[in-house]
CSV table of C-alpha atoms in Angstrom, one decimal:
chain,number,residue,atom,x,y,z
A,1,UNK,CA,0.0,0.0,0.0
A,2,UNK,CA,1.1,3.4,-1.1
A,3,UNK,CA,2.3,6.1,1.8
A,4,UNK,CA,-0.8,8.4,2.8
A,5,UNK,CA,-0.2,12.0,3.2
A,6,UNK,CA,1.7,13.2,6.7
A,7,UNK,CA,-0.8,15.7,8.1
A,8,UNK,CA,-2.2,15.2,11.5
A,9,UNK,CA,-5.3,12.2,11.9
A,10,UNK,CA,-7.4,14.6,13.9
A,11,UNK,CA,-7.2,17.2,10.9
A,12,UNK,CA,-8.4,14.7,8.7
A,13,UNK,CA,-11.0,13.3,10.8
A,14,UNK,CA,-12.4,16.9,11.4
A,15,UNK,CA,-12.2,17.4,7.3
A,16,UNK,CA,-14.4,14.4,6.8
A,17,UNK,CA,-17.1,14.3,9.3
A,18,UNK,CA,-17.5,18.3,8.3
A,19,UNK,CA,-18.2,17.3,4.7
A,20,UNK,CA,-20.1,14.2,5.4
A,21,UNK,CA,-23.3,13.0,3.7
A,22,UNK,CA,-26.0,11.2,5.7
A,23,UNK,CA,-28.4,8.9,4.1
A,24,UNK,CA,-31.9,8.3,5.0
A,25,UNK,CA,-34.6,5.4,4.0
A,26,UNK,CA,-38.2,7.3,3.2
A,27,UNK,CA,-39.7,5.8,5.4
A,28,UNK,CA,-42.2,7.6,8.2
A,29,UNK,CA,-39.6,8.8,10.5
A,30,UNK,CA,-37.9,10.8,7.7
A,31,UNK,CA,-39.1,14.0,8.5
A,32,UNK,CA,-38.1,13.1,11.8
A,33,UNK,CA,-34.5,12.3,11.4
A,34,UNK,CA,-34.0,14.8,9.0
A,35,UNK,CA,-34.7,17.5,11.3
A,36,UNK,CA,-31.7,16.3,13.7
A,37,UNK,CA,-29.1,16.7,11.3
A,38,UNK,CA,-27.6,20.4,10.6
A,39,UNK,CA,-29.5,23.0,8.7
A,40,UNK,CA,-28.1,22.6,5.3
A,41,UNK,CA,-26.5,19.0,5.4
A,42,UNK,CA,-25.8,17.0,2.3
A,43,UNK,CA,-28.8,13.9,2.8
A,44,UNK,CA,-29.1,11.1,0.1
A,45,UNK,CA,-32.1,9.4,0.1
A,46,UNK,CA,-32.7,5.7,-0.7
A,47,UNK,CA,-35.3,3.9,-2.8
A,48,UNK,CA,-37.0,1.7,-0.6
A,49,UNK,CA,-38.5,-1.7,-2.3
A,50,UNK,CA,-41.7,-1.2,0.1
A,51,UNK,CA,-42.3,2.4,-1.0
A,52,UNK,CA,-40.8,3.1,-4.5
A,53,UNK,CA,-38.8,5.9,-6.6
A,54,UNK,CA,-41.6,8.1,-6.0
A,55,UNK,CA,-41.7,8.1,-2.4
A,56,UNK,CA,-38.0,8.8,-2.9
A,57,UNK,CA,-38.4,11.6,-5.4
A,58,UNK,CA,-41.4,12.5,-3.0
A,59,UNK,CA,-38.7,13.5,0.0
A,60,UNK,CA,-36.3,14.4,-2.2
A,61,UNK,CA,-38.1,17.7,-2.7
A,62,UNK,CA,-39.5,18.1,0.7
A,63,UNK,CA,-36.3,18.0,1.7
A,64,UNK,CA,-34.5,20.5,-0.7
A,65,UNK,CA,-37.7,23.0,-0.2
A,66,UNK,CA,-36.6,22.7,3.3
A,67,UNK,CA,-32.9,23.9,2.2
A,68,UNK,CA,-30.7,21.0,2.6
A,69,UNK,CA,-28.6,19.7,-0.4
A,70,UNK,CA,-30.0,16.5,-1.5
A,71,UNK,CA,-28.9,13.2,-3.2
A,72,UNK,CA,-31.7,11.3,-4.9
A,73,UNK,CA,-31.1,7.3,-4.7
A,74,UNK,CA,-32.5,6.9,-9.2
A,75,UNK,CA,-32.4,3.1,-8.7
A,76,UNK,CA,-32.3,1.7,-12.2
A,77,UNK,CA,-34.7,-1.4,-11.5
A,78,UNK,CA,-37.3,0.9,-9.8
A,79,UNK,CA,-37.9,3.0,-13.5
A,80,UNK,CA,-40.2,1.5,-15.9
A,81,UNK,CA,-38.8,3.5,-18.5
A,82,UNK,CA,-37.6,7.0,-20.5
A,83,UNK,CA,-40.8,8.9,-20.3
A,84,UNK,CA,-40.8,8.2,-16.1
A,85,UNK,CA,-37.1,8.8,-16.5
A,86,UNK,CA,-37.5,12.4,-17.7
A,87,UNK,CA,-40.2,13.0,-15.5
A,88,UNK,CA,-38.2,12.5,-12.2
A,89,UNK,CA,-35.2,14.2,-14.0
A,90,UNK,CA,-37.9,17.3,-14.3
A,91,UNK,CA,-38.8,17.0,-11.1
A,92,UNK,CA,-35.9,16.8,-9.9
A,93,UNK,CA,-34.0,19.8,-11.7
A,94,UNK,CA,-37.0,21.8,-10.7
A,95,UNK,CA,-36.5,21.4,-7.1
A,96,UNK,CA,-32.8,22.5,-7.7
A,97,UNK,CA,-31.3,19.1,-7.1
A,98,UNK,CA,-28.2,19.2,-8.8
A,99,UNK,CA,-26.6,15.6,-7.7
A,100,UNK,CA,-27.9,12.1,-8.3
A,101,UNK,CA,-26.9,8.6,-7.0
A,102,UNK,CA,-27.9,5.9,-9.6
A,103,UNK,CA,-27.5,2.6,-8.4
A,104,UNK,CA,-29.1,-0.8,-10.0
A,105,UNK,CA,-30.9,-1.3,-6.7
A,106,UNK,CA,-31.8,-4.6,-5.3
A,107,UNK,CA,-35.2,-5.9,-7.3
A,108,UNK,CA,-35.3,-9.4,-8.0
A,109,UNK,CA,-37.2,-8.1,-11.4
A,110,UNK,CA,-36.5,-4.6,-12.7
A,111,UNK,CA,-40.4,-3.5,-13.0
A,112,UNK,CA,-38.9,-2.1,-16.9
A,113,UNK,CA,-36.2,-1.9,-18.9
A,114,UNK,CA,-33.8,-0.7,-17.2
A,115,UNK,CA,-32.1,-3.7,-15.9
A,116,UNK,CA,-28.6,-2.4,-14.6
A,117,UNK,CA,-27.5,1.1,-13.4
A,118,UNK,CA,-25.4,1.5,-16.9
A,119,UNK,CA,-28.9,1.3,-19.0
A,120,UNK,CA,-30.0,4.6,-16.7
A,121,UNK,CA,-27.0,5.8,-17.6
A,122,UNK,CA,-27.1,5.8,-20.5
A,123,UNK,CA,-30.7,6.7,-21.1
A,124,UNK,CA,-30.2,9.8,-18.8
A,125,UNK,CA,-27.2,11.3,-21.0
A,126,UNK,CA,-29.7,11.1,-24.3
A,127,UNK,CA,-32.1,13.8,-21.5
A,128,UNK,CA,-32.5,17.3,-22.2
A,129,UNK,CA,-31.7,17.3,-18.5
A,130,UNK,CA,-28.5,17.6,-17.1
A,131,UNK,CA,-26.9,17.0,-13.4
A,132,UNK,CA,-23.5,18.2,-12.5
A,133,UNK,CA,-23.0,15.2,-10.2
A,134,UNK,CA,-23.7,11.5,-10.7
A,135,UNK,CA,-22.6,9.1,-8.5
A,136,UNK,CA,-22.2,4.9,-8.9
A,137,UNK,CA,-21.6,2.4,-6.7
A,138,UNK,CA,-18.5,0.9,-5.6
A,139,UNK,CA,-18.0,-2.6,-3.7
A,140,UNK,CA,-14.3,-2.7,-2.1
A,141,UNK,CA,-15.7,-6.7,-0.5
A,142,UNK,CA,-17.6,-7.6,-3.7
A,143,UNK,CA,-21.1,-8.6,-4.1
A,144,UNK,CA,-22.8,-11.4,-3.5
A,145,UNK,CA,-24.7,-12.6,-6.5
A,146,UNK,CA,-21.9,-10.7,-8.5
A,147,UNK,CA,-18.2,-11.8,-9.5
A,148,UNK,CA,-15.7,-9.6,-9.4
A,149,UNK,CA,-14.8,-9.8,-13.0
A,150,UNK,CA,-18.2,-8.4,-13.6
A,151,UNK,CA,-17.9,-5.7,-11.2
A,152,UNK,CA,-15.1,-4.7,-12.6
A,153,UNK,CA,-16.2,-4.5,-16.3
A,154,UNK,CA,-19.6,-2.8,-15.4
A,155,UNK,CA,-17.5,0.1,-13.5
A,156,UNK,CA,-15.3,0.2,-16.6
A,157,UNK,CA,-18.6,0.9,-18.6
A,158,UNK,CA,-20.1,3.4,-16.3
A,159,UNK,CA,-17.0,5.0,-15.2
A,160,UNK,CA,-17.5,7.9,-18.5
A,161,UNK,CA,-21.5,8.5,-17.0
A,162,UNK,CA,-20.2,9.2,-13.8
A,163,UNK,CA,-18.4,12.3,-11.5
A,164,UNK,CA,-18.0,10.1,-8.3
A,165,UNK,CA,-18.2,6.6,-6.6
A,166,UNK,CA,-20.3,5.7,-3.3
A,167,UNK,CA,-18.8,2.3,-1.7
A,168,UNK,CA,-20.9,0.0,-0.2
A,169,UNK,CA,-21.0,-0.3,3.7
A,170,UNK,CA,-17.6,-1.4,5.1
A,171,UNK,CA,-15.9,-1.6,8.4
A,172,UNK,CA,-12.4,-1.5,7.2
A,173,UNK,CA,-10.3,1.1,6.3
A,174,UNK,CA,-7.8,-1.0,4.6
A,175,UNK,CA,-10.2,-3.2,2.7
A,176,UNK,CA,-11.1,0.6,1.3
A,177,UNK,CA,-7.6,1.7,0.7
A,178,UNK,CA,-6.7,-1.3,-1.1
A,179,UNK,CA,-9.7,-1.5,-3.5
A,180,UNK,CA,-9.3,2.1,-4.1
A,181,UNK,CA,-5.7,1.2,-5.2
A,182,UNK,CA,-7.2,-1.4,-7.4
A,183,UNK,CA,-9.0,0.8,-9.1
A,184,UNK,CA,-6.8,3.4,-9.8
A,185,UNK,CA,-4.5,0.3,-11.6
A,186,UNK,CA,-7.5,-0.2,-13.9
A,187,UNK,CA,-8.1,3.4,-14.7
A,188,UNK,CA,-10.6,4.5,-12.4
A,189,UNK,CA,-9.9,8.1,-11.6
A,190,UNK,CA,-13.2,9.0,-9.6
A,191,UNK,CA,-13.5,10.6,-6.9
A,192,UNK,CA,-14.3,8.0,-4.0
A,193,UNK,CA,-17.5,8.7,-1.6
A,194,UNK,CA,-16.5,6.2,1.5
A,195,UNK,CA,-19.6,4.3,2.7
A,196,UNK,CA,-19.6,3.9,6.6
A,197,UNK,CA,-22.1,3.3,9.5
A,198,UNK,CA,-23.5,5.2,11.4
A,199,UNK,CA,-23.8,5.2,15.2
A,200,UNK,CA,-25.9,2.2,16.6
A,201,UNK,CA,-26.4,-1.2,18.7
A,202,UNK,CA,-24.0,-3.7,17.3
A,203,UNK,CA,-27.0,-6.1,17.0
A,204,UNK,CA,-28.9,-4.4,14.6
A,205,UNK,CA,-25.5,-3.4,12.4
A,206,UNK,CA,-25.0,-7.2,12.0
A,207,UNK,CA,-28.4,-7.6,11.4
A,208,UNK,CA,-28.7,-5.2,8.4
A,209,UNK,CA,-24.5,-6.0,7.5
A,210,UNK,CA,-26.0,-9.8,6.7
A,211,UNK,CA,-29.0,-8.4,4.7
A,212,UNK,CA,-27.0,-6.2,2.7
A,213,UNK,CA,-24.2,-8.6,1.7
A,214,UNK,CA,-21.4,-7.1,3.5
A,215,UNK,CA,-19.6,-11.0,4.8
A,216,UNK,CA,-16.0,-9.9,5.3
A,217,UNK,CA,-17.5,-6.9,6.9
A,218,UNK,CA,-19.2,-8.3,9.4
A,219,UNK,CA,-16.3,-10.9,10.4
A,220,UNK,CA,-14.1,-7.5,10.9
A,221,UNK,CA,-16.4,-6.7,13.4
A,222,UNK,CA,-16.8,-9.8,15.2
A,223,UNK,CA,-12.6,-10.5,15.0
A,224,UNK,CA,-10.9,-6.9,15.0
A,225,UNK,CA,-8.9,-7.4,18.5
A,226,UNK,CA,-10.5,-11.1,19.2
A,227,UNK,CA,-13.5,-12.4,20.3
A,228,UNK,CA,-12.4,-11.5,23.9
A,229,UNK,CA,-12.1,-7.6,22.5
A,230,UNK,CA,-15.4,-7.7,20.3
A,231,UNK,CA,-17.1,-8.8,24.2
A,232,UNK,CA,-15.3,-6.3,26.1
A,233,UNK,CA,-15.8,-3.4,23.1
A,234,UNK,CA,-19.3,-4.5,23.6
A,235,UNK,CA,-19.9,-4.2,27.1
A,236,UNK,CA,-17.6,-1.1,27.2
A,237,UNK,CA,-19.6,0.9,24.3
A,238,UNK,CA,-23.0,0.0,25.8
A,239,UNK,CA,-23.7,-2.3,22.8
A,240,UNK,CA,-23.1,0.3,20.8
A,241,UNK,CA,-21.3,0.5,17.2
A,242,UNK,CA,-19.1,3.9,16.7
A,243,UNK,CA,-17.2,4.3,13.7
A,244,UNK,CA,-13.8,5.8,15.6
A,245,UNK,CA,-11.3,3.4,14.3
A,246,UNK,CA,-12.4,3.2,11.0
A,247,UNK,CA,-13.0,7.2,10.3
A,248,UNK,CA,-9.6,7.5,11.7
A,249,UNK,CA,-8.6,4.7,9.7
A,250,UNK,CA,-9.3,6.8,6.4
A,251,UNK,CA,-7.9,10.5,7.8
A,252,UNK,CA,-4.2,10.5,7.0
A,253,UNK,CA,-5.5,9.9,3.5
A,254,UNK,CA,-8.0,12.8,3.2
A,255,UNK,CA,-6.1,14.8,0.9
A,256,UNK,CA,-3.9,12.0,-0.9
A,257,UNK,CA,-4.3,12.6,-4.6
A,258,UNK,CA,-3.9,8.9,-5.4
A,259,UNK,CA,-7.1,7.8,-2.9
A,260,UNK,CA,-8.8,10.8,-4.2
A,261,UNK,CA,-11.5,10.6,-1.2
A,262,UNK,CA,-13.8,13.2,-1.8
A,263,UNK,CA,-15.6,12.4,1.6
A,264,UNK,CA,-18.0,10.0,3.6
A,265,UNK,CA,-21.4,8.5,3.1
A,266,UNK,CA,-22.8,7.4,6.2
A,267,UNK,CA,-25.2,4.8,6.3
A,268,UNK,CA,-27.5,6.0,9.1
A,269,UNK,CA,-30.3,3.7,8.6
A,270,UNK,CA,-32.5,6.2,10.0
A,271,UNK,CA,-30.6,6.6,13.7
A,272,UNK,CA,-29.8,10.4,13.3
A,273,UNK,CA,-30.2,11.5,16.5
A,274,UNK,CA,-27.1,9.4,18.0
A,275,UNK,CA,-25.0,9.9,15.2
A,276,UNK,CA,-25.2,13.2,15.4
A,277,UNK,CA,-25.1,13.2,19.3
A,278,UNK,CA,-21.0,11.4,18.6
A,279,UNK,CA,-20.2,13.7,15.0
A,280,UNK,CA,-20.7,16.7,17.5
A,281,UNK,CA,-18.9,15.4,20.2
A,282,UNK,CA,-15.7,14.2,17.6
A,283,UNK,CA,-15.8,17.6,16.3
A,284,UNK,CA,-15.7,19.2,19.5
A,285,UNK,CA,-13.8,17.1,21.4
């Protein structure tokens, strides 16, 4: 692994939880969690499978009326086609929403044709709308259903649609360094969103860590000083996950032109109020 920059951790730390993004499901408590983080924050909101893109596109400008900077989640398999394509896109460039996430999202069965994040892609560029930021998805631990081979080829193909890249949830700031490093061997200049948790009870991490697909993941957790250490972390943080080490992990880094990482995405899954509670106390501490 490359040599990170010298300056100081707690600089970089402070750099990256000041520019974070939070992401919120759409679900009832939105309006809810949205009002605990700080007036203006950067929130990306998900497509949910229960609720669909136009719950999404819904909050997305509720959200932006109520002046913070938002990140639609346009999940390719959630579209039925170009007409409802340009119809979010209007809506969304009306509201002012200048930066989109376009994932394939996780239907078994897209409900049109878009069947992969690369066919919005590329449907969206032939739009008389335009967004100045579009971001795809990353997967430092791979995917389950997916090889890497294929991963690697699909970024290859939407790498040219795309201004950044949002990883999937990981506990590991090495796993993240060296994938970026991969990357960057392949061609892949992107800037490089880092997805992290938020603040919550290790239980329900693991829980949603196993739904999402994140295996190696979730054995960091469990083995990262020993099964004696993941106990006594446990006990000691009150059950509670925190995302110190990792964050810190990442900071020496922050403004490494190699890594390029342009900031973090933080998972909250809706438990704003306690990640905000620790962000405030790192940044004041």
């Amino acid at each position: 692994m490359s040599v990170g920059t010298q300056r100081g951790v707690a600089d970089g730390v402070t750099q990256l939880l000041n520019t974070a993004r939070f992401e919120l499901m759409p679900f009832d408590s939105f309006e809810g969690e949205l009002s605990e983080l700080p007036a203006g924050a950067t929130v990306a909101i998900t497509t949910s499978p229960q609720l669909g893109i136009d719950r999404t596109v819904e909050k997305c400008e509720e959200a932006a009326e109520a002046g913070y900077e938002v990140v639609p989640h346009i999940a390719a398999r959630y579209i039925e086609g170009p007409e409802e394509l340009e119809e979010i896109a209007r809506r969304l460039t009306e509201a002012g929403i200048t930066d989109i996430f376009v994932p394939g999202g996780d239907k078994e069965e897209a409900v049109g044709e878009f069947e992969s994040a690369y066919d919005l892609l590329v449907a969206l560029d032939e739009l008389e709308y335009e967004f100045d930021e579009v971001g795809i998805t990353g997967y430092p631990e791979g995917h389950d259903f997916i090889s890497d081979e294929e991963l690697a080829e699909a970024m290859e193909k939407k790498a040219p649609y795309a201004t950044y890249i949002v990883t999937q949830l990981c506990y590991d700031s090495d796993t993240i360094l060296e994938w970026i490093e991969d990357i960057r061997a392949r061609g892949i200049d992107l800037p490089v969103e880092v997805g992290i948790p938020g603040v919550m009870k290790y239980e329900k991490l693991i829980n949603i860590s196993r739904k999402v697909g994140v295996g190696d993941s979730v054995k960091f957790l469990r083995k990262t000083t020993g099964i004696v250490g993941f106990i006594k972390q446990f006990i000691g943080s009150r059950g509670r996950y925190k995302p110190d080490d990792l964050i810190e992990g990442l900071a020496p880094y922050v403004d490494d032109e190699t890594y390029k990482l342009q900031g973090l995405h933080i998972y909250t899954f809706n438990q704003t109020s306690d990640l905000e509670s620790w962000r405030q106390s790192r940044l004041n501490g």
